[in-house]
XYZ file of C-alpha atoms in Angstrom:
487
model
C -8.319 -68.124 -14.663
C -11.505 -70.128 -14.649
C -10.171 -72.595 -11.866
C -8.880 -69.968 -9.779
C -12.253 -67.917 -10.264
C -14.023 -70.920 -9.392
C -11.778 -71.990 -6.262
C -12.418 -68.010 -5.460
C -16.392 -68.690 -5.042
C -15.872 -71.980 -3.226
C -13.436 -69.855 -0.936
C -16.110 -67.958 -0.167
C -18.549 -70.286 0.758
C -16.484 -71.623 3.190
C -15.769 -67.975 4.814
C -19.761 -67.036 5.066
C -19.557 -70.340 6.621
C -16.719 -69.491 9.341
C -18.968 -66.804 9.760
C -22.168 -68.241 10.725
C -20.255 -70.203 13.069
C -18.237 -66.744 14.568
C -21.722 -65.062 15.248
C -23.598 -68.304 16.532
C -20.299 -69.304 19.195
C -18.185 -66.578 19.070
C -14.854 -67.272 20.778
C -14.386 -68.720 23.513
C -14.246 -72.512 25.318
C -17.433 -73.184 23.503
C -15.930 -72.773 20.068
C -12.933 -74.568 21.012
C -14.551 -77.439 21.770
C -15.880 -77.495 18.201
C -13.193 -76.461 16.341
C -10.934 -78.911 18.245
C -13.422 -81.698 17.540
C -14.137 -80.397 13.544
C -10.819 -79.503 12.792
C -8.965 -82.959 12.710
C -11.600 -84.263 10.248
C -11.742 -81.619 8.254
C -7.721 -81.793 7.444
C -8.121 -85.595 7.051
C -11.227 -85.201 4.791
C -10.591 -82.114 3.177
C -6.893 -81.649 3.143
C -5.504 -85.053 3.077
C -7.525 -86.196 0.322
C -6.934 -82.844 -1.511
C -3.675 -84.036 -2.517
C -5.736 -87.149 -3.657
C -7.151 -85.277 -6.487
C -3.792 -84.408 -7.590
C -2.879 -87.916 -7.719
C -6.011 -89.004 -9.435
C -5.101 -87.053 -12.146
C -2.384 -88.290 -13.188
C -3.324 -92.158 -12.053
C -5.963 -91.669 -14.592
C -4.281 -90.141 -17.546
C -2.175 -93.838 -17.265
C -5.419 -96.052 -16.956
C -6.202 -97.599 -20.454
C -10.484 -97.602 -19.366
C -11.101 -95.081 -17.820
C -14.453 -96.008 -16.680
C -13.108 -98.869 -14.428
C -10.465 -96.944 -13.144
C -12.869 -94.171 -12.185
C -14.747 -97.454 -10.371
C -11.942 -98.436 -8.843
C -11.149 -95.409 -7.243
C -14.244 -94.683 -5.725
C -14.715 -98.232 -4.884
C -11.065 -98.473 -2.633
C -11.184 -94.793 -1.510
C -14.377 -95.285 -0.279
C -14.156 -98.554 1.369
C -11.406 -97.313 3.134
C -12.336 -93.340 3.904
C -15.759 -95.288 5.554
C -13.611 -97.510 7.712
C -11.464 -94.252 9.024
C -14.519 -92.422 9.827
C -16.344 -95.605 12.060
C -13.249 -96.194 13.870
C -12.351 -92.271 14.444
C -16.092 -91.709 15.523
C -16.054 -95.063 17.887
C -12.750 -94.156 19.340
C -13.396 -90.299 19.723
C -13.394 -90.231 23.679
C -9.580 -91.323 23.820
C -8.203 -89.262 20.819
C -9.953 -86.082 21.778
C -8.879 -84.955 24.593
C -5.228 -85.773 23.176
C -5.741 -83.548 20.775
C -7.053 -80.633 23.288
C -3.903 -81.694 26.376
C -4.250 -77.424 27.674
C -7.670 -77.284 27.106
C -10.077 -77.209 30.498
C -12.168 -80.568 31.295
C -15.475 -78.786 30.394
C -14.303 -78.317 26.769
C -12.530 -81.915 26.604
C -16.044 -83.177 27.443
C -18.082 -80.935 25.475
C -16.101 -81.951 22.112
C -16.362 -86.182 22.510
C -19.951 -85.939 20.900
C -18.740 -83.688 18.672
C -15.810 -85.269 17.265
C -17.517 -88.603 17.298
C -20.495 -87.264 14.804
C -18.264 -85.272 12.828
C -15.442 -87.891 11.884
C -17.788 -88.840 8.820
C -16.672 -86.130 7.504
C -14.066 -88.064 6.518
C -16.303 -90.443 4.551
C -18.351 -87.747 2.990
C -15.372 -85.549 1.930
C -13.170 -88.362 0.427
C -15.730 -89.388 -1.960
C -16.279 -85.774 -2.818
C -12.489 -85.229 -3.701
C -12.742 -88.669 -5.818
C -15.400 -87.220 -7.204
C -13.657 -83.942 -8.198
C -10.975 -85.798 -10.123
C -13.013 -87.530 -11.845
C -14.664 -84.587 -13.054
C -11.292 -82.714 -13.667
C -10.410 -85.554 -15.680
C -13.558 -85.485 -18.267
C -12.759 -81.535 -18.902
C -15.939 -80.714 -16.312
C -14.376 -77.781 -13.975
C -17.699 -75.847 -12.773
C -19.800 -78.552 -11.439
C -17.893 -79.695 -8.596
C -17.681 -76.152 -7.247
C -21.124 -75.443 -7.645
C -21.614 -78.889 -5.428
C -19.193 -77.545 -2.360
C -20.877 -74.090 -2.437
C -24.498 -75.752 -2.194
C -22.762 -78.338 0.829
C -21.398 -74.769 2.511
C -25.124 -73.019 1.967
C -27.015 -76.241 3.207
C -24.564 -76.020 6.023
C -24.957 -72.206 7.079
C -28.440 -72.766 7.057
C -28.055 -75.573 10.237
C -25.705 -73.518 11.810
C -27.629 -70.530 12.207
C -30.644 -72.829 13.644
C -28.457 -73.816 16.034
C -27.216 -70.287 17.402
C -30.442 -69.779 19.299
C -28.752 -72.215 22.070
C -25.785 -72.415 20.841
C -26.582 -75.636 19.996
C -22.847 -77.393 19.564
C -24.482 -80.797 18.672
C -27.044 -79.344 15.655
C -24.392 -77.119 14.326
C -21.433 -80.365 13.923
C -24.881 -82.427 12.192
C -25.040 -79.348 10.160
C -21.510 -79.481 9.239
C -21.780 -83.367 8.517
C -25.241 -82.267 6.627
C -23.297 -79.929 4.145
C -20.724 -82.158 3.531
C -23.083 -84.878 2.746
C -25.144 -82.309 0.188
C -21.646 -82.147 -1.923
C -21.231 -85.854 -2.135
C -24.552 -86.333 -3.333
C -24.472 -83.293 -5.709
C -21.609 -85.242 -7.396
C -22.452 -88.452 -8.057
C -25.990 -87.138 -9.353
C -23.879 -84.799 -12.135
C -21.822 -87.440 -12.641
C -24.832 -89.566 -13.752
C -26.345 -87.102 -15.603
C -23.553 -86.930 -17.888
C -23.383 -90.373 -18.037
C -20.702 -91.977 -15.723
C -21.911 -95.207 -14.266
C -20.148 -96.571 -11.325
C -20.250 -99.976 -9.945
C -18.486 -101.753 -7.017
C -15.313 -102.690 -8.268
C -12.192 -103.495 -6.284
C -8.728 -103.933 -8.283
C -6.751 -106.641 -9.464
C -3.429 -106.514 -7.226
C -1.213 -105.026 -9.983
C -3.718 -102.007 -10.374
C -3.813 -101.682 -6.532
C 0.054 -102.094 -6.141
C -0.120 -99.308 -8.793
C -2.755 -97.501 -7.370
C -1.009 -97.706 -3.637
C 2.271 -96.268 -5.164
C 1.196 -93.517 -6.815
C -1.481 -92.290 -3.949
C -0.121 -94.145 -0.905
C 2.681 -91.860 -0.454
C 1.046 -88.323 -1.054
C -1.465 -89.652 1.397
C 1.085 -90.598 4.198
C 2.895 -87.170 3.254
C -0.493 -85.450 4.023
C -1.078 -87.877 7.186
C 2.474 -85.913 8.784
C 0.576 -82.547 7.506
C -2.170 -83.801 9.832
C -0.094 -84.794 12.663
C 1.563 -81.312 12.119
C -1.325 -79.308 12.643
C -2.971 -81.830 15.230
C 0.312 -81.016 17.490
C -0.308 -77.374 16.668
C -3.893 -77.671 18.116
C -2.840 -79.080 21.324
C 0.456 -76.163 21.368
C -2.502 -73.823 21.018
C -4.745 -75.356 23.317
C -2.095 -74.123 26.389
C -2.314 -70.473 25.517
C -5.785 -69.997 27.261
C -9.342 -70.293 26.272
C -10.000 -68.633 22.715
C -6.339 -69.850 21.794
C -7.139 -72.875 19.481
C -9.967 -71.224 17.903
C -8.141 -68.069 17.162
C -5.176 -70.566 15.690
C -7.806 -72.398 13.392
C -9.651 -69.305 12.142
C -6.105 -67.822 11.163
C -4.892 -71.532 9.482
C -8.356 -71.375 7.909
C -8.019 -68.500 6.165
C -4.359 -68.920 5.552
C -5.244 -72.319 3.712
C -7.648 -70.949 1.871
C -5.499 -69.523 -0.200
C -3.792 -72.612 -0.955
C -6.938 -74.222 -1.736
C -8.804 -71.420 -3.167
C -6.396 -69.109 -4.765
C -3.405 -71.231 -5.675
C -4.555 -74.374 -6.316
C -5.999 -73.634 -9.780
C -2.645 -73.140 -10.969
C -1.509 -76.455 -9.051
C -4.562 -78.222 -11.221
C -3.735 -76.775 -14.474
C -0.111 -77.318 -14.095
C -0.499 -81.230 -13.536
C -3.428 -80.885 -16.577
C -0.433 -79.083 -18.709
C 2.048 -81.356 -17.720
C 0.323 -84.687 -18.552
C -0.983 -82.964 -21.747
C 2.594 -82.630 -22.895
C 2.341 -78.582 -23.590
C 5.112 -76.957 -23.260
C 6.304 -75.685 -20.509
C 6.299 -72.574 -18.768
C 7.211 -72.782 -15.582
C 9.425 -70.033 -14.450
C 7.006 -67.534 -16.221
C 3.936 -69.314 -14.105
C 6.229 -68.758 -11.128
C 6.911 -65.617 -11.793
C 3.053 -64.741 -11.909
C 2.100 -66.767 -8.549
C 4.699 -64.535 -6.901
C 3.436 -60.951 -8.276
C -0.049 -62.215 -7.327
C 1.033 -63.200 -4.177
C 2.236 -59.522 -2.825
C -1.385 -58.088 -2.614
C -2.214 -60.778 -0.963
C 0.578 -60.723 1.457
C 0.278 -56.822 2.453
C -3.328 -57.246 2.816
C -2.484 -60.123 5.435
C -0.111 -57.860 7.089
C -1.534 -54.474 6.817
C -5.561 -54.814 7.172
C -5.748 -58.190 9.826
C -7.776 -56.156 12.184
C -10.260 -54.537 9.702
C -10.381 -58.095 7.549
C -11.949 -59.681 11.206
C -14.238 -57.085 12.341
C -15.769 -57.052 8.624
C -16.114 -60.796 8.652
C -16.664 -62.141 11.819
C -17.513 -59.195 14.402
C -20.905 -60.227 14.701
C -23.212 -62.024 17.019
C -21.088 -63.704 19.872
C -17.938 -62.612 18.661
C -16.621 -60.101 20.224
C -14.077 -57.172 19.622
C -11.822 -58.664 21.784
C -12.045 -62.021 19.493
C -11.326 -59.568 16.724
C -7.946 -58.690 18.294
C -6.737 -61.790 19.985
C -7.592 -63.564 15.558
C -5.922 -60.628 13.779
C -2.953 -60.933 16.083
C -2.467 -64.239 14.917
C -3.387 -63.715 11.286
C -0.834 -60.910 10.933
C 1.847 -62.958 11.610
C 1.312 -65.114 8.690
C 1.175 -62.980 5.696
C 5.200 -63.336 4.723
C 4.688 -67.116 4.654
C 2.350 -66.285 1.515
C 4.837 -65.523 -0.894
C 6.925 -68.518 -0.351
C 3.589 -71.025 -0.512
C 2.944 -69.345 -4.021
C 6.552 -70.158 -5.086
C 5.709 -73.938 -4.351
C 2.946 -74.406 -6.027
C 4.601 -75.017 -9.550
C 7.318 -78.062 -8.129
C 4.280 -78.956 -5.814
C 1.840 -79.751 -8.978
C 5.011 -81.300 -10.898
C 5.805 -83.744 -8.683
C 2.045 -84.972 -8.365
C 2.380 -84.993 -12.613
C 5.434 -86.661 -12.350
C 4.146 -89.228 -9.442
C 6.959 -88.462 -7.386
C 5.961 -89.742 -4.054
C 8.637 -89.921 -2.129
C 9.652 -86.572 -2.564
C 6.510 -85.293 -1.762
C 6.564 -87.213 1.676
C 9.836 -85.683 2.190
C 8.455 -82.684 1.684
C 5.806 -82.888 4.150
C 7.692 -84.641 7.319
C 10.157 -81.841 6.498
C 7.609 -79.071 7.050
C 5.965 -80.788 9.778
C 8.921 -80.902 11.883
C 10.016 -77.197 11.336
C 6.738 -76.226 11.725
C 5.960 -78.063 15.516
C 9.856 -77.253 16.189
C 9.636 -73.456 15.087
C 6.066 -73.135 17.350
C 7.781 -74.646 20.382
C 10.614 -72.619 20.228
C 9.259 -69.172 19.932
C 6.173 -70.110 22.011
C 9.155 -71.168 24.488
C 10.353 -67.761 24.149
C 7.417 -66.269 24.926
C 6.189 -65.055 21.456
C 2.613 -66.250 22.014
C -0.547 -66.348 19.292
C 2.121 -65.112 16.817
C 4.539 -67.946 17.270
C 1.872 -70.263 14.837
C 2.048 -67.729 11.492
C 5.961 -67.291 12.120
C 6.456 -70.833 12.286
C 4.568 -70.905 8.851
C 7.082 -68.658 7.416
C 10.283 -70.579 8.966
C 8.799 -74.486 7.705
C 7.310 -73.274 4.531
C 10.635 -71.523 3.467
C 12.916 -74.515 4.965
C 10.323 -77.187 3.002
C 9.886 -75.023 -0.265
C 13.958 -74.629 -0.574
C 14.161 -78.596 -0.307
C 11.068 -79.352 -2.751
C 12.457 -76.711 -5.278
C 16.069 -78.461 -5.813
C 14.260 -81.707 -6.040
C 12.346 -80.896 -8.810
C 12.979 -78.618 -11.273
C 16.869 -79.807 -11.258
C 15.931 -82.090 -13.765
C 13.366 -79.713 -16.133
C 16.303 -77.195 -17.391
C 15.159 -74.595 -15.930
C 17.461 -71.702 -15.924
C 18.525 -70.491 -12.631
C 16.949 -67.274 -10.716
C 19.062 -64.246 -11.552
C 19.984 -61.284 -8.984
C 18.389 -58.513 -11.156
C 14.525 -60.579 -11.340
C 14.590 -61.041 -7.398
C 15.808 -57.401 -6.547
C 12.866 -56.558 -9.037
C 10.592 -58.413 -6.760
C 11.739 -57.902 -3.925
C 11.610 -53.771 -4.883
C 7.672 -54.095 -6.104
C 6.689 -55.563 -2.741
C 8.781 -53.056 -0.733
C 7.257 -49.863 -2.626
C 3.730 -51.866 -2.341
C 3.992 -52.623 1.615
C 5.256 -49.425 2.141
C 2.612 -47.331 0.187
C -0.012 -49.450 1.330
C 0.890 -48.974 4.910
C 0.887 -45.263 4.521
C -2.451 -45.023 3.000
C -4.289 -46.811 5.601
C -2.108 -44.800 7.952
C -4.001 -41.818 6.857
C -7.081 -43.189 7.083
C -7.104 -44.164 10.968
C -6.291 -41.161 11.306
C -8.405 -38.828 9.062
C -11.795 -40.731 9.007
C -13.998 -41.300 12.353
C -15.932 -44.360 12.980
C -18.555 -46.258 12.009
C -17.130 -46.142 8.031
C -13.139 -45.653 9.166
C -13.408 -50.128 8.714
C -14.501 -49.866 5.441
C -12.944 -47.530 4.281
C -9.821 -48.926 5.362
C -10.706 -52.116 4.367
C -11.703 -50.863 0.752
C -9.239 -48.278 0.352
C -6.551 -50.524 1.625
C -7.356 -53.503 0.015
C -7.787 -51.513 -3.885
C -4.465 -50.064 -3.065
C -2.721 -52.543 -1.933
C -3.290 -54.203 -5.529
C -3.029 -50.515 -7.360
C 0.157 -50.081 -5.737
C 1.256 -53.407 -6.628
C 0.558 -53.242 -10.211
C 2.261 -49.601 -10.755
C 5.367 -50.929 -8.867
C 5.890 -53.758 -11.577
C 5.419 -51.565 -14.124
C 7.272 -49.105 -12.803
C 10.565 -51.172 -12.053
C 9.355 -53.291 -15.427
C 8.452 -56.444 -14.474
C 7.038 -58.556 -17.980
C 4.379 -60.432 -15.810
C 2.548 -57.044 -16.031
C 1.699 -56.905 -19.490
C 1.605 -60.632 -19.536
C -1.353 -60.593 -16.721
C -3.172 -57.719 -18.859
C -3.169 -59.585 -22.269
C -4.897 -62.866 -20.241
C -6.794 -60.425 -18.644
C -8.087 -58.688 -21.874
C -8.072 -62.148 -23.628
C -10.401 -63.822 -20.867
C -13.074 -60.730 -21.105
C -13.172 -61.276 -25.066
């Protein structure tokens, strides 16, 4: 609850920061040639080294001082996140535009600069992730969200000095800026509580070690990032607007992954290595109940979710359509990502690498291959959240096999799935009426909020009442934590 809560506020940091950005560029060439050139670091720094945390983790719990293997790690990650960053900001002209192919030559030219300042992002962000397992590992869970929510504020703040202009150049500093605030932030707590860090590269074993355990999750999360790269450039043929309408949707869709889900990836790989006993198909069996508001919120309120957000400034209502179109499509790939997340954190707990670059290459290539297809087909801005649900359900069904074949887990009965399959049914469909009525009962300027509000309480109301009311036990399971948290 506390790591969830706490990815919750950091998720929110980054969304006031999305919005900043929505009112200062709105959407359009402009704001592709920044998200293009932003986007590609971001994953790299942010994403890729995400899954370094996870690894950390459980490198850690084997290290017999931890204070040199805490060196270590910054010392190598470091070293080698600051030679990615130089050589992706020197070599920015060529890889670019490769990553834009559709794009027009005004926005291929406007995002070189761009991309060139904000590959140190990459730096910046894998030290902050070293950082955060570090911390994770020493029991200290609050800190390093309080540094990425003072990076995201220290950010906004630049970015809304550079709407004026529209200032592309100030607002990527101002990116780089915020980023740079959260690395800071953490190596001055981590002082403060008395961590000192020196330059210290590995012997060879440790490194061999080190490179086993981490390499692999990192390559796994480099085919991720080739994934998505090749979805930019897809998106970059649909028209201007297209690959900025893509990201905002993956954004937001990731957030929940990061945000939402991953405190129960965290404190699965902290319950794992602590040897407590396990859980698992009960902790599944939450992530998926949780995981239907969620998903009918996605599917039901896209429209009102983007004019609240981000219809401000230079974004326009036509923005608002062309990003809710693509965000509805999504919302069934949510329930399957919450299914993974309990084999996802054991096989970071269990270090098994391999698997978890199968995993990835095999949701890379149904993700690129699903997009193709149905954009082939002529399915358009939808084609991206479909594809989601197709190489997420492909990749989860492989992952799943892999890993808990070997914890005795008992197998998934008929009368548990109808169960949840019945409480989202009687949610979506409840939900759907309800905002139904509302379009069509209350005028504007309030009918948004009210839909959003309304929809959005009842889409969890409905939820709750339709476990209880076909009996699911994760109801009065979620109430006792619930009531147990609040004493």
């Amino acid at each position: 609850a506390l790591l969830n809560t706490l990815f919750a506020v950091e998720g929110g940091s980054m969304f006031f920061l999305d919005v900043a950005l929505a009112a200062a560029l709105g959407v359009g060439a402009r704001s592709d040639s920044l998200y293009a050139a932003w986007s590609l670091p971001l994953t790299i720094g942010r994403g890729a080294f995400t899954s370094l945390t996870n690894s950390l983790i459980g490198l850690f719990a084997e290290a017999e001082d931890d204070r040199a293997a805490y060196s270590q790690s910054l010392t190598v990650i470091g070293t080698l996140a600051f030679a990615a960053a130089l050589l992706m900001s020197l070599t920015s002209r060529w890889w670019f535009p490769l990553s834009v192919p559709g794009a027009a030559l005004e926005t291929r030219l406007a995002g070189i600069p761009l991309a060139a300042i904000l590959a140190w992002l990459i730096a910046l962000l894998a030290l902050a992730e070293t950082q955060r397992a570090i911390y994770y590992r020493l029991g200290r869970n609050v800190f390093p969200s309080a540094a990425r929510v003072a990076g995201a504020l220290a950010a906004i703040v630049i970015v809304l000095l550079s709407a004026v202009e529209q200032n592309l150049v100030l607002a990527a500093y101002g990116l780089v800026a915020g980023a740079a605030v959260e690395m800071v932030l953490g190596f001055a707590g981590l002082l403060a509580i008395g961590q000192r860090f020196r330059l210290d590269w590995p012997p060879a074993a440790q490194l061999r070690r080190m490179a086993q355990v981490v390499g692999l999750p990192l390559m796994g999360q480099g085919v991720f990032i080739a994934g998505s790269t090749l979805e930019r450039a897809i998106a970059s043929f649909l028209g201007p607007g297209a690959v900025t309408a893509v990201t905002y949707s993956n954004r937001i869709f990731q957030m929940l992954e990061r945000f939402v889900f991953r405190g129960f990836v965290i404190a699965t790989i902290q319950s794992y290595t602590a040897g407590d006993k396990p859980h698992w198909r009960r902790d599944t069996r939450i992530l998926l109940l949780l995981s239907i508001p969620l998903m009918i919120v996605f599917a039901v309120l896209p429209t009102a979710i983007i004019t609240l957000i981000f219809e401000r400034g230079r974004f326009t209502a036509e923005a608002t359509q062309l990003v809710s179109l693509a965000l509805r499509s999504y919302a069934f790939a949510i329930p399957i990502v919450a299914f993974n997340r309990i084999p996802f954190a054991l096989a970071f707990a269990q270090n098994k690498s391999r698997e978890l670059l199968a995993y990835s290459c095999i949701f890379a290539a149904g993700l690129v291959l699903s997009e193709l297809l149905l954009i082939s087909l002529g399915v358009g801005i939808p084609s991206f959240g479909i594809a989601q649900i197709f190489a997420n359900l492909i990749a989860t069904t492989w992952l799943y096999r892999r890993i808990m074949r070997g914890l005795d887990t008992p197998r998934w009965s008929r009368d548990e799935i109808l169960r949840l399959v019945g409480v989202a049914l009687l949610a979506y469909v409840a939900t759907s009426l309800l905002v139904f009525l509302i379009n069509n009962l209350v005028e504007q300027p309030w009918a948004v909020w009210i839909t959003f509000i309304a929809g959005g309480a009842g889409a969890v109301l409905f939820t709750g009442g339709a476990a209880r009311l076909l009996r699911l036990p994760e109801t009065e399971r979620l109430a006792h934590l619930l009531r147990g948290a609040w004493r």
